[in-house]
Coordinates of C-alpha atoms in Angstrom, one line a residue:
M1 CA -1.7 10.8 -76.4
K2 CA -2.7 8.7 -73.4
R3 CA 0.9 8.5 -72.3
M4 CA 1.3 12.2 -72.5
G5 CA -1.8 12.6 -70.3
R6 CA -0.1 10.4 -67.6
W7 CA 3.0 12.6 -67.7
L8 CA 1.0 15.8 -67.3
Q9 CA -0.3 14.3 -64.0
F10 CA 3.2 14.5 -62.7
V11 CA 3.4 18.2 -63.5
F12 CA 2.6 19.4 -60.0
I13 CA 5.6 17.6 -58.6
V14 CA 7.9 18.1 -61.5
V15 CA 7.2 21.8 -61.6
L16 CA 9.0 22.1 -58.3
C17 CA 12.2 20.8 -59.7
S18 CA 12.3 22.5 -63.1
S19 CA 14.0 25.7 -64.0
C20 CA 11.1 27.5 -65.9
V21 CA 12.5 31.0 -65.4
S22 CA 15.3 32.1 -67.6
N23 CA 18.9 32.6 -66.3
R24 CA 18.6 36.3 -66.9
I25 CA 16.3 36.6 -63.9
S26 CA 18.6 34.9 -61.5
K27 CA 21.5 36.9 -62.7
R28 CA 19.5 40.1 -62.4
Y29 CA 18.6 39.4 -58.8
T30 CA 22.1 38.3 -57.9
S31 CA 23.6 41.5 -59.2
T32 CA 20.9 43.6 -57.6
F33 CA 21.4 42.3 -54.1
D34 CA 25.0 41.5 -53.8
A35 CA 25.7 44.9 -52.2
T36 CA 22.5 45.2 -50.2
L37 CA 22.4 42.0 -48.1
D38 CA 20.5 42.1 -44.8
T39 CA 22.9 42.4 -41.8
V40 CA 20.6 40.6 -39.4
Q41 CA 22.1 37.4 -38.0
L42 CA 20.9 34.2 -36.3
V43 CA 22.0 34.5 -32.6
L44 CA 20.1 31.6 -31.0
E45 CA 19.3 28.2 -32.4
Q46 CA 17.6 25.5 -30.2
D47 CA 15.3 22.6 -31.0
S48 CA 12.1 24.6 -30.6
L49 CA 13.4 28.2 -30.7
R50 CA 15.5 30.3 -33.1
M51 CA 16.1 34.0 -32.8
L52 CA 17.7 36.8 -34.9
S53 CA 19.7 39.8 -33.7
N54 CA 16.7 42.1 -34.5
K55 CA 14.5 39.9 -32.2
D56 CA 12.5 38.2 -35.0
Y57 CA 12.1 34.6 -34.0
L58 CA 10.6 31.1 -34.7
V59 CA 9.2 29.0 -31.9
K60 CA 7.4 25.7 -31.8
N61 CA 4.3 25.7 -29.7
R62 CA 3.2 22.9 -27.4
Y63 CA 1.2 21.2 -30.2
G64 CA 4.1 21.0 -32.6
M65 CA 3.2 23.9 -34.9
W66 CA 5.9 26.5 -35.7
E67 CA 5.1 30.2 -35.1
L68 CA 7.2 32.6 -37.2
Y69 CA 7.4 36.3 -36.1
V70 CA 9.3 38.3 -38.8
S71 CA 9.5 41.9 -40.0
G72 CA 11.2 44.2 -42.5
A73 CA 11.4 45.2 -46.1
P74 CA 10.7 42.6 -48.8
Y75 CA 14.3 41.3 -49.2
D76 CA 14.8 41.4 -45.4
L77 CA 11.6 39.4 -44.9
G78 CA 12.8 36.7 -47.2
N79 CA 16.3 36.5 -45.8
R80 CA 15.1 36.5 -42.2
T81 CA 12.5 33.9 -42.9
G82 CA 15.3 31.8 -44.5
L83 CA 17.6 32.3 -41.6
L84 CA 15.0 31.1 -39.2
T85 CA 13.5 28.2 -41.2
E86 CA 16.5 27.1 -43.3
D87 CA 16.4 23.4 -42.2
L88 CA 12.6 23.3 -42.5
F89 CA 12.7 24.8 -45.9
R90 CA 15.3 22.4 -47.1
E91 CA 13.3 19.5 -45.7
Q92 CA 10.2 20.7 -47.6
Q93 CA 12.3 20.7 -50.7
R94 CA 13.5 17.2 -50.0
I95 CA 9.9 16.0 -49.6
F96 CA 9.0 17.4 -53.0
M97 CA 12.1 15.9 -54.7
D98 CA 11.6 12.5 -53.1
K99 CA 7.9 12.5 -54.3
L100 CA 9.1 13.4 -57.8
E101 CA 11.7 10.6 -57.9
H102 CA 9.1 8.1 -56.6
M103 CA 6.5 9.0 -59.2
V104 CA 8.9 9.5 -62.1
P105 CA 11.9 7.3 -61.5
S106 CA 13.3 7.9 -65.0
K107 CA 15.8 10.8 -65.2
F108 CA 15.2 11.1 -68.9
K109 CA 11.4 11.4 -68.5
R110 CA 11.9 14.0 -65.7
R111 CA 14.0 16.1 -68.1
L112 CA 11.3 15.9 -70.8
V113 CA 8.6 17.1 -68.5
S114 CA 10.9 19.7 -67.0
R115 CA 11.4 21.2 -70.5
F116 CA 7.7 21.5 -70.9
I117 CA 7.4 23.3 -67.6
H118 CA 10.3 25.5 -68.5
W119 CA 8.3 26.7 -71.5
Y120 CA 5.0 26.9 -69.7
G121 CA 6.3 29.1 -66.9
R122 CA 8.5 31.2 -69.1
R123 CA 6.9 34.5 -68.0
L124 CA 5.9 33.7 -64.5
D125 CA 8.1 36.4 -63.0
D126 CA 6.5 39.1 -65.2
Y127 CA 3.2 38.7 -63.3
I128 CA 4.6 38.7 -59.8
P129 CA 5.1 42.2 -58.1
S130 CA 8.8 43.0 -57.7
S131 CA 8.5 43.2 -53.9
Y132 CA 7.5 39.6 -53.8
L133 CA 10.2 38.6 -56.2
D134 CA 12.7 40.3 -53.9
E135 CA 11.4 38.3 -51.0
I136 CA 11.3 35.0 -52.9
Y137 CA 14.9 35.6 -54.1
A138 CA 16.2 36.3 -50.6
L139 CA 14.4 33.2 -49.3
S140 CA 15.9 31.1 -52.1
T141 CA 19.4 31.8 -51.1
H142 CA 18.9 29.6 -48.1
L143 CA 18.4 26.4 -50.2
D144 CA 21.5 24.3 -50.8
D145 CA 22.5 22.8 -54.1
A146 CA 21.4 19.3 -53.3
Y147 CA 19.5 19.0 -56.6
P148 CA 21.7 20.6 -59.3
Y149 CA 19.6 19.0 -62.1
A150 CA 16.6 21.0 -60.8
G151 CA 17.9 24.3 -62.0
D152 CA 18.8 27.4 -59.9
N153 CA 17.2 27.8 -56.4
F154 CA 15.5 31.0 -57.3
S155 CA 13.5 29.4 -60.1
L156 CA 12.7 26.4 -57.9
T157 CA 11.5 28.6 -55.0
L158 CA 9.5 30.8 -57.4
L159 CA 7.7 27.8 -58.8
M160 CA 6.8 26.5 -55.3
H161 CA 4.5 29.5 -55.1
A162 CA 2.7 28.5 -58.3
A163 CA 2.4 24.8 -57.3
H164 CA -1.2 25.1 -56.2
D165 CA -2.2 26.8 -59.4
L166 CA -0.2 24.6 -61.8
G167 CA -1.5 21.4 -60.1
H168 CA -5.1 22.0 -61.0
A169 CA -4.6 24.2 -64.1
L170 CA -2.7 21.6 -66.1
R171 CA -4.5 18.4 -65.0
D172 CA -7.1 19.3 -62.4
L173 CA -5.2 17.1 -60.0
A174 CA -7.2 15.8 -57.0
I175 CA -5.1 17.6 -54.5
V176 CA -7.7 20.3 -53.6
G177 CA -11.2 20.0 -52.3
C178 CA -11.7 22.8 -49.8
S179 CA -14.9 23.8 -48.0
S180 CA -15.6 27.1 -46.2
V181 CA -18.4 29.0 -44.5
A182 CA -19.0 32.5 -43.2
S183 CA -21.8 33.4 -40.8
W184 CA -22.9 36.6 -39.2
G185 CA -25.9 38.4 -37.7
D186 CA -28.6 36.0 -36.6
K187 CA -26.4 33.0 -37.6
T188 CA -23.9 33.5 -34.8
E189 CA -24.2 33.6 -31.0
D190 CA -23.0 37.2 -30.7
G191 CA -24.0 38.4 -34.2
K192 CA -20.3 38.9 -35.2
L193 CA -18.8 37.5 -38.4
L194 CA -17.4 34.0 -38.0
I195 CA -15.5 32.2 -40.8
G196 CA -14.4 28.5 -40.9
R197 CA -12.5 26.7 -43.6
N198 CA -10.8 23.4 -44.4
F199 CA -7.7 23.6 -46.6
D200 CA -7.6 20.2 -48.2
F201 CA -4.4 20.6 -50.1
Y202 CA -2.7 17.1 -50.1
V203 CA 0.7 16.2 -51.3
G204 CA 1.3 13.4 -48.8
D205 CA 1.4 13.3 -45.0
E206 CA 5.1 14.3 -44.8
F207 CA 4.3 17.6 -46.6
A208 CA 2.0 18.6 -43.7
E209 CA 4.3 17.7 -40.8
N210 CA 5.8 21.1 -40.5
K211 CA 3.1 23.7 -40.5
V212 CA 4.0 27.4 -40.1
L213 CA 2.0 30.3 -38.7
N214 CA 3.5 33.3 -40.3
F215 CA 3.1 36.5 -38.3
V216 CA 4.5 39.1 -40.7
R217 CA 5.1 42.8 -40.2
P218 CA 6.0 44.3 -43.6
E219 CA 7.9 47.6 -43.7
H220 CA 5.2 49.1 -45.9
G221 CA 1.9 47.3 -45.5
I222 CA -0.6 45.9 -43.1
P223 CA 0.7 43.3 -40.5
F224 CA -0.9 39.9 -41.1
V225 CA -0.9 36.2 -40.3
S226 CA -1.1 33.3 -42.7
V227 CA -1.1 29.5 -42.3
S228 CA 1.2 27.6 -44.6
W229 CA 4.4 25.6 -44.8
P230 CA 8.2 26.3 -44.8
G231 CA 9.3 28.2 -47.9
M232 CA 5.9 29.8 -48.7
I233 CA 5.5 33.5 -48.7
G234 CA 2.1 33.4 -50.4
V235 CA -1.2 33.2 -48.6
V236 CA -3.8 30.4 -48.7
S237 CA -5.5 31.2 -45.4
G238 CA -4.9 34.5 -43.6
M239 CA -6.1 37.6 -41.7
N240 CA -4.6 41.1 -41.4
K241 CA -4.6 43.5 -38.5
E242 CA -7.5 45.4 -39.9
G243 CA -9.7 42.2 -39.6
L244 CA -9.8 41.4 -43.3
T245 CA -9.5 37.6 -44.1
V246 CA -8.7 35.6 -47.2
T247 CA -9.3 32.0 -47.9
M248 CA -9.1 30.2 -51.3
N249 CA -11.1 27.4 -52.9
A250 CA -10.0 26.0 -56.2
G251 CA -12.5 25.9 -59.1
K252 CA -12.6 24.2 -62.5
S253 CA -9.8 25.6 -64.7
T254 CA -9.1 25.9 -68.3
I255 CA -5.5 25.2 -69.4
P256 CA -3.9 28.6 -70.1
L257 CA -1.1 29.1 -72.6
S258 CA 1.3 30.2 -69.8
A259 CA 1.6 30.7 -66.1
K260 CA 0.7 34.1 -64.7
R261 CA 0.2 35.4 -61.2
P262 CA -0.1 32.6 -58.6
I263 CA -3.4 33.0 -56.6
S264 CA -1.5 32.8 -53.3
I265 CA 0.4 35.9 -54.3
V266 CA -2.9 37.6 -55.1
A267 CA -4.2 36.7 -51.6
R268 CA -1.0 38.0 -50.1
E269 CA -1.4 41.3 -51.8
I270 CA -5.0 41.6 -50.5
L271 CA -3.9 41.0 -46.9
E272 CA -1.0 43.5 -47.1
R273 CA -3.0 46.3 -48.8
A274 CA -6.8 45.9 -48.2
T275 CA -8.8 47.1 -45.2
N276 CA -12.3 46.3 -46.6
I277 CA -14.1 44.3 -49.2
E278 CA -14.1 47.1 -51.8
E279 CA -10.3 47.4 -51.6
A280 CA -9.9 43.6 -51.9
I281 CA -12.1 43.5 -55.0
A282 CA -10.0 46.2 -56.7
I283 CA -6.8 44.3 -56.0
A284 CA -8.2 41.0 -57.2
K285 CA -9.6 42.6 -60.4
G286 CA -6.2 44.0 -61.2
A287 CA -4.4 40.6 -60.9
Q288 CA -3.9 38.3 -63.8
S289 CA -4.5 34.9 -62.4
F290 CA -4.2 31.9 -64.6
V291 CA -6.5 29.5 -62.7
S292 CA -10.1 29.5 -61.5
E293 CA -10.4 30.2 -57.8
S294 CA -12.9 31.5 -55.3
L295 CA -11.5 33.9 -52.7
M296 CA -13.7 34.2 -49.7
I297 CA -13.1 37.7 -48.3
G298 CA -14.3 38.4 -44.8
S299 CA -14.2 41.9 -43.4
A300 CA -14.5 43.3 -39.8
K301 CA -15.4 46.7 -41.2
D302 CA -18.1 45.4 -43.5
K303 CA -19.3 42.8 -41.0
K304 CA -19.9 40.2 -43.7
A305 CA -18.1 38.0 -46.3
V306 CA -18.3 37.8 -50.1
L307 CA -16.8 35.5 -52.7
L308 CA -14.6 36.8 -55.5
E309 CA -14.8 34.2 -58.3
I310 CA -11.7 34.6 -60.5
S311 CA -10.9 32.8 -63.7
P312 CA -8.5 33.6 -66.6
K313 CA -11.3 35.3 -68.6
N314 CA -14.0 36.3 -66.1
F315 CA -14.5 37.9 -62.7
G316 CA -17.6 37.4 -60.6
I317 CA -18.7 38.6 -57.1
Y318 CA -21.1 36.5 -55.1
E319 CA -22.8 37.6 -51.9
V320 CA -26.0 36.5 -50.2
E321 CA -28.8 39.1 -50.5
N322 CA -31.4 37.9 -48.0
G323 CA -29.3 36.0 -45.4
N324 CA -26.3 36.0 -43.2
Q325 CA -24.5 32.9 -44.2
L326 CA -22.2 32.2 -47.2
V327 CA -21.1 28.7 -48.2
C328 CA -18.3 27.8 -50.6
T329 CA -16.9 24.5 -51.9
N330 CA -15.3 24.2 -55.3
H331 CA -17.7 25.6 -57.8
F332 CA -18.8 29.2 -58.7
Q333 CA -22.1 30.7 -57.7
S334 CA -22.3 34.2 -59.2
D335 CA -24.3 35.2 -62.2
T336 CA -21.1 35.6 -64.1
Y337 CA -20.7 31.8 -64.4
A338 CA -24.4 30.9 -64.6
L339 CA -24.0 29.7 -68.2
D340 CA -20.4 28.6 -67.9
K341 CA -20.3 25.1 -69.3
R342 CA -17.1 24.1 -67.5
N343 CA -18.5 25.2 -64.1
T344 CA -21.8 23.5 -64.8
A345 CA -20.1 20.3 -65.6
H346 CA -17.9 20.5 -62.5
I347 CA -21.1 20.9 -60.4
Q348 CA -22.6 17.8 -62.0
E349 CA -19.5 15.6 -62.1
S350 CA -17.4 16.4 -59.0
H351 CA -18.0 16.2 -55.3
S352 CA -18.3 20.0 -54.8
Q353 CA -22.1 20.2 -54.9
Y354 CA -22.3 17.2 -52.5
R355 CA -20.1 18.9 -49.9
Y356 CA -22.0 22.2 -50.4
D357 CA -25.3 20.4 -49.6
R358 CA -23.7 18.7 -46.6
L359 CA -22.5 22.0 -45.3
L360 CA -26.0 23.4 -45.6
E361 CA -27.5 20.3 -43.9
L362 CA -25.1 20.7 -40.9
L363 CA -25.6 24.5 -40.7
H364 CA -29.4 24.2 -40.6
R365 CA -29.0 22.2 -37.4
E366 CA -27.2 25.0 -35.7
N367 CA -29.2 28.2 -35.0
K368 CA -26.3 30.1 -33.6
L369 CA -22.7 29.3 -34.5
N370 CA -19.7 29.8 -32.2
P371 CA -16.1 28.7 -32.7
E372 CA -16.6 25.3 -31.1
K373 CA -19.7 24.5 -33.2
M374 CA -17.8 25.7 -36.3
V375 CA -15.0 23.3 -35.5
A376 CA -17.5 20.4 -35.2
V377 CA -18.8 21.2 -38.7
L378 CA -15.3 21.3 -40.2
R379 CA -14.5 17.9 -38.5
N380 CA -17.6 16.1 -39.7
R381 CA -16.8 12.8 -41.4
K382 CA -20.2 11.7 -42.5
G383 CA -22.1 12.0 -45.8
L384 CA -25.6 13.5 -46.4
S385 CA -28.2 12.5 -43.9
D386 CA -25.3 11.3 -41.7
T387 CA -24.6 8.3 -44.0
D388 CA -21.4 6.4 -43.3
I389 CA -19.5 6.9 -46.7
G390 CA -16.1 5.6 -45.4
Y391 CA -13.2 7.5 -43.9
G392 CA -11.3 9.6 -46.4
N393 CA -14.2 9.9 -48.9
D394 CA -13.8 13.1 -50.9
K395 CA -17.5 13.7 -50.5
S396 CA -17.2 14.3 -46.7
L397 CA -16.3 17.7 -45.4
N398 CA -13.5 16.2 -43.4
H399 CA -11.8 13.7 -45.8
L400 CA -8.9 13.2 -43.3
L401 CA -6.2 14.8 -45.4
A402 CA -6.5 18.6 -44.7
H403 CA -3.3 20.5 -44.4
H404 CA -5.1 22.7 -41.9
A405 CA -8.4 24.1 -40.8
V406 CA -8.8 27.7 -39.5
I407 CA -11.5 29.8 -37.9
F408 CA -11.5 33.6 -38.0
K409 CA -13.5 36.1 -35.9
P410 CA -12.5 39.3 -37.7
E411 CA -14.2 41.8 -35.5
D412 CA -12.3 40.6 -32.5
K413 CA -9.1 39.9 -34.4
L414 CA -9.2 36.3 -33.2
M415 CA -8.3 33.2 -35.1
W416 CA -8.1 29.5 -34.3
V417 CA -5.7 27.1 -36.2
S418 CA -5.9 23.3 -36.2
N419 CA -3.0 21.2 -35.2
S420 CA -2.1 17.8 -36.5
P421 CA -3.4 15.3 -37.3
Y422 CA -5.4 16.9 -40.1
Q423 CA -8.0 19.2 -38.5
L424 CA -8.5 16.8 -35.6
G425 CA -5.9 18.2 -33.3
A426 CA -6.4 21.1 -30.9
F427 CA -7.3 24.5 -32.3
T428 CA -5.0 27.1 -30.9
A429 CA -6.2 30.7 -30.6
Y430 CA -4.4 34.0 -31.3
N431 CA -5.4 37.7 -31.1
L432 CA -3.8 39.7 -33.8
D433 CA -4.0 43.0 -31.9
E434 CA -2.1 41.4 -29.0
V435 CA 0.4 39.6 -31.2
F436 CA 1.5 42.8 -33.1
A437 CA 1.4 45.0 -30.0
D438 CA 3.0 42.9 -27.3
S439 CA 6.9 43.0 -27.3
S440 CA 7.2 41.5 -23.8
T441 CA 6.8 37.9 -25.0
I442 CA 9.7 37.7 -27.5
G443 CA 10.7 34.1 -27.9
Q444 CA 7.4 32.7 -26.7
S445 CA 4.3 31.3 -28.4
K446 CA 1.5 33.9 -28.4
Q447 CA -1.3 31.5 -28.4
I448 CA -4.2 32.2 -25.9
K449 CA -4.3 29.0 -23.9
A450 CA -7.7 29.8 -22.3
L451 CA -9.4 29.8 -25.8
T452 CA -7.9 26.5 -27.0
I453 CA -10.5 24.2 -28.6
A454 CA -9.8 20.6 -27.6
E455 CA -8.7 17.9 -30.0
D456 CA -11.3 15.5 -31.5
A457 CA -11.8 12.4 -29.5
F458 CA -11.7 10.4 -32.8
V459 CA -7.9 10.6 -32.7
H460 CA -7.9 8.1 -29.8
S461 CA -10.4 5.7 -31.4
D462 CA -9.8 2.3 -32.9
A463 CA -11.4 3.6 -36.1
F464 CA -8.7 6.3 -36.5
V465 CA -6.0 3.7 -35.9
N466 CA -7.6 1.5 -38.6
Y467 CA -7.8 4.5 -41.0
E468 CA -4.1 5.2 -40.6
R469 CA -3.4 1.5 -41.3
Y470 CA -5.7 1.7 -44.3
K471 CA -3.7 4.5 -45.8
S472 CA -0.4 2.6 -45.3
E473 CA -1.9 -0.6 -46.8
S474 CA -3.4 1.4 -49.7
D475 CA 0.1 2.5 -50.7
S476 CA 1.4 -1.0 -50.6
I477 CA -1.5 -2.3 -52.7
V478 CA -1.2 0.5 -55.3
Y479 CA 2.5 -0.4 -55.6
A480 CA 1.7 -4.1 -56.0
I481 CA -0.8 -3.2 -58.8
R482 CA 1.8 -1.2 -60.6
V483 CA 4.6 -3.8 -60.5
K484 CA 2.2 -6.8 -60.6
G485 CA 3.4 -8.0 -57.2
E486 CA 1.5 -10.5 -55.1
V487 CA -0.5 -9.7 -52.0
P488 CA -1.9 -12.6 -49.8
E489 CA -5.6 -12.9 -50.0
E490 CA -5.9 -12.8 -46.2
R491 CA -4.2 -9.4 -46.3
L492 CA -6.7 -8.1 -48.8
K493 CA -9.5 -9.3 -46.6
N494 CA -8.0 -7.5 -43.6
F495 CA -7.5 -4.4 -45.8
K496 CA -11.2 -4.2 -46.6
E497 CA -12.1 -4.5 -42.9
L498 CA -10.0 -1.4 -42.0
N499 CA -12.4 1.0 -43.9
P500 CA -15.4 -1.1 -45.0
N501 CA -17.6 1.7 -46.3
L502 CA -15.2 3.4 -48.6
W503 CA -15.6 2.8 -52.3
L504 CA -11.9 3.1 -53.0
V505 CA -11.0 0.0 -50.9
Y506 CA -13.0 -2.3 -53.2
Y507 CA -11.8 -0.5 -56.4
L508 CA -8.2 -1.1 -55.4
V509 CA -8.8 -4.8 -54.5
G510 CA -10.8 -5.2 -57.7
K511 CA -8.0 -3.6 -59.7
Y512 CA -5.4 -5.9 -58.0
W513 CA -7.4 -9.0 -58.9
Y514 CA -7.8 -7.8 -62.5
K515 CA -4.0 -7.3 -62.8
Q516 CA -3.6 -10.9 -61.5
G517 CA -6.0 -12.2 -64.1
A518 CA -8.5 -13.3 -61.4
Y519 CA -11.5 -11.7 -63.2
E520 CA -14.3 -13.3 -61.2
K521 CA -12.8 -11.9 -58.0
A522 CA -12.3 -8.6 -59.6
L523 CA -15.9 -8.4 -60.7
V524 CA -17.1 -9.1 -57.1
E525 CA -15.0 -6.2 -55.7
L526 CA -15.8 -3.8 -58.5
S527 CA -19.5 -4.5 -58.1
Q528 CA -19.3 -3.7 -54.4
A529 CA -17.5 -0.5 -55.1
L530 CA -20.3 0.6 -57.4
T531 CA -22.8 0.2 -54.6
L532 CA -21.0 2.8 -52.5
E533 CA -20.7 6.6 -52.5
I534 CA -18.2 7.4 -55.3
P535 CA -17.0 11.0 -55.3
T536 CA -16.8 11.8 -59.0
A537 CA -18.3 10.9 -62.3
Q538 CA -14.9 10.2 -63.6
A539 CA -14.1 7.7 -60.8
E540 CA -17.4 5.9 -61.4
K541 CA -16.6 5.8 -65.2
E542 CA -13.2 4.2 -64.5
I543 CA -14.7 1.5 -62.2
R544 CA -17.4 0.6 -64.8
K545 CA -14.9 0.5 -67.6
L546 CA -12.7 -1.9 -65.6
W547 CA -15.8 -4.0 -64.7
K548 CA -16.7 -4.4 -68.4
K549 CA -13.1 -5.4 -69.2
A550 CA -13.1 -7.9 -66.4
N551 CA -16.5 -9.3 -67.5
K552 CA -15.3 -9.6 -71.1
R553 CA -12.1 -11.4 -70.2
R554 CA -13.9 -13.7 -67.8
K555 CA -16.0 -15.0 -70.7
V556 CA -13.0 -15.6 -73.0

């Protein structure tokens, strides 16, 4: 049973290389579209600019982020996105596959888990609207056959859109820990709605190297922008031309019997079809999601934001009644979940409540928020009462692993998006009215240079250099623990000096000494870890368990 638990931890990666959708689906899509292929062609391909014959294009801005401008019917959207991002999409696939092969080197075991995912996702396509299946299918035709054991490309691409859901539904993997805030009225400088969020979805640094801003003009629907990665048509952070925004924060999930509609597809539906909060609620209620998720919906028309709290069996709406500020981390707040045991346990045992309290603490210091102040909140690396809890601690708002951070000002149709590294790089600004109205800047980035928010000075500090070295050293030590390799003691000492206030540093060193049979040394490091800010009850339990084992063996 314990061994099976370990393999389920690999599901997030394995899901991306398994064929969980039956062959009949691929055959049906192939036969449907053989005679209706998009006639648009790639006419320009340079290092930082690609353009199609219909003037859709992909351009890399001065900060290294890709901006995709694409239009058309569902199949056309997928095909044109594929034409423009083919190399990026394939690279993203390679990153997933390399991650898989690193974590599960045995081909036999990969096949076993793939069979489980094949069964688990057997009806995924039944819950995704046909228009998005059309788009995903067209996009999938731009993958090569580099991984024949992974199944057909349509199945693989379809599952990429359920990766976020499957990751925390099946094993509550620690890949999500997002924080978001919405302020309006007397909480902002001009009284207008302002929304900020960190998307802390982490699958390794390489995964986040190619970020994409998708400016999409669907044939039937509201033009919108979303922030994601190559090969992703779903939405995790986005705003439409009506000034409606969607951001998602994962909650504590039960394990459903089968995959249903991915939450990123629900968010995409909302952006394409909703103009206000009421319409967004109707769409979300009609979707059959299979994970627990909070969707923060901001609305220019309603001049406020609410939370839609979705789970497989319940649906709650949370909004502030006597205030103009809404805060969200990774637990539910509506009356619907007041007696929900899973949600209550999550509040008590995870780092969600801690980050929630830290957000309130920082917001109480700011009487009137503006975009620059919101960025400062999102970038904050300290713990409660400004305690130094170590760089990369999950209890901090900025645990230095975010895929992106974004700020929306819906009433002005403005947004700011962070650039690498993490949310520390410059925030580039865009005006959706201008983006979708201006045809004179084809082939150019449409960022508003005058509104750029500068990068964090921290990226030029010795502390940041040490943090990056710490991450690299962590990987080496984890590997040494796994294979019982040797690490010089002086190197371990230097490792601790790179990030001296982070609990994980001492836990890893303690675990290394335990594996080496040096129980006295292990006890010293594990005892130190227990004095620091540990993000979850489960992590503390594991440290105490290892401490007891080391103490017992020391006495033998």
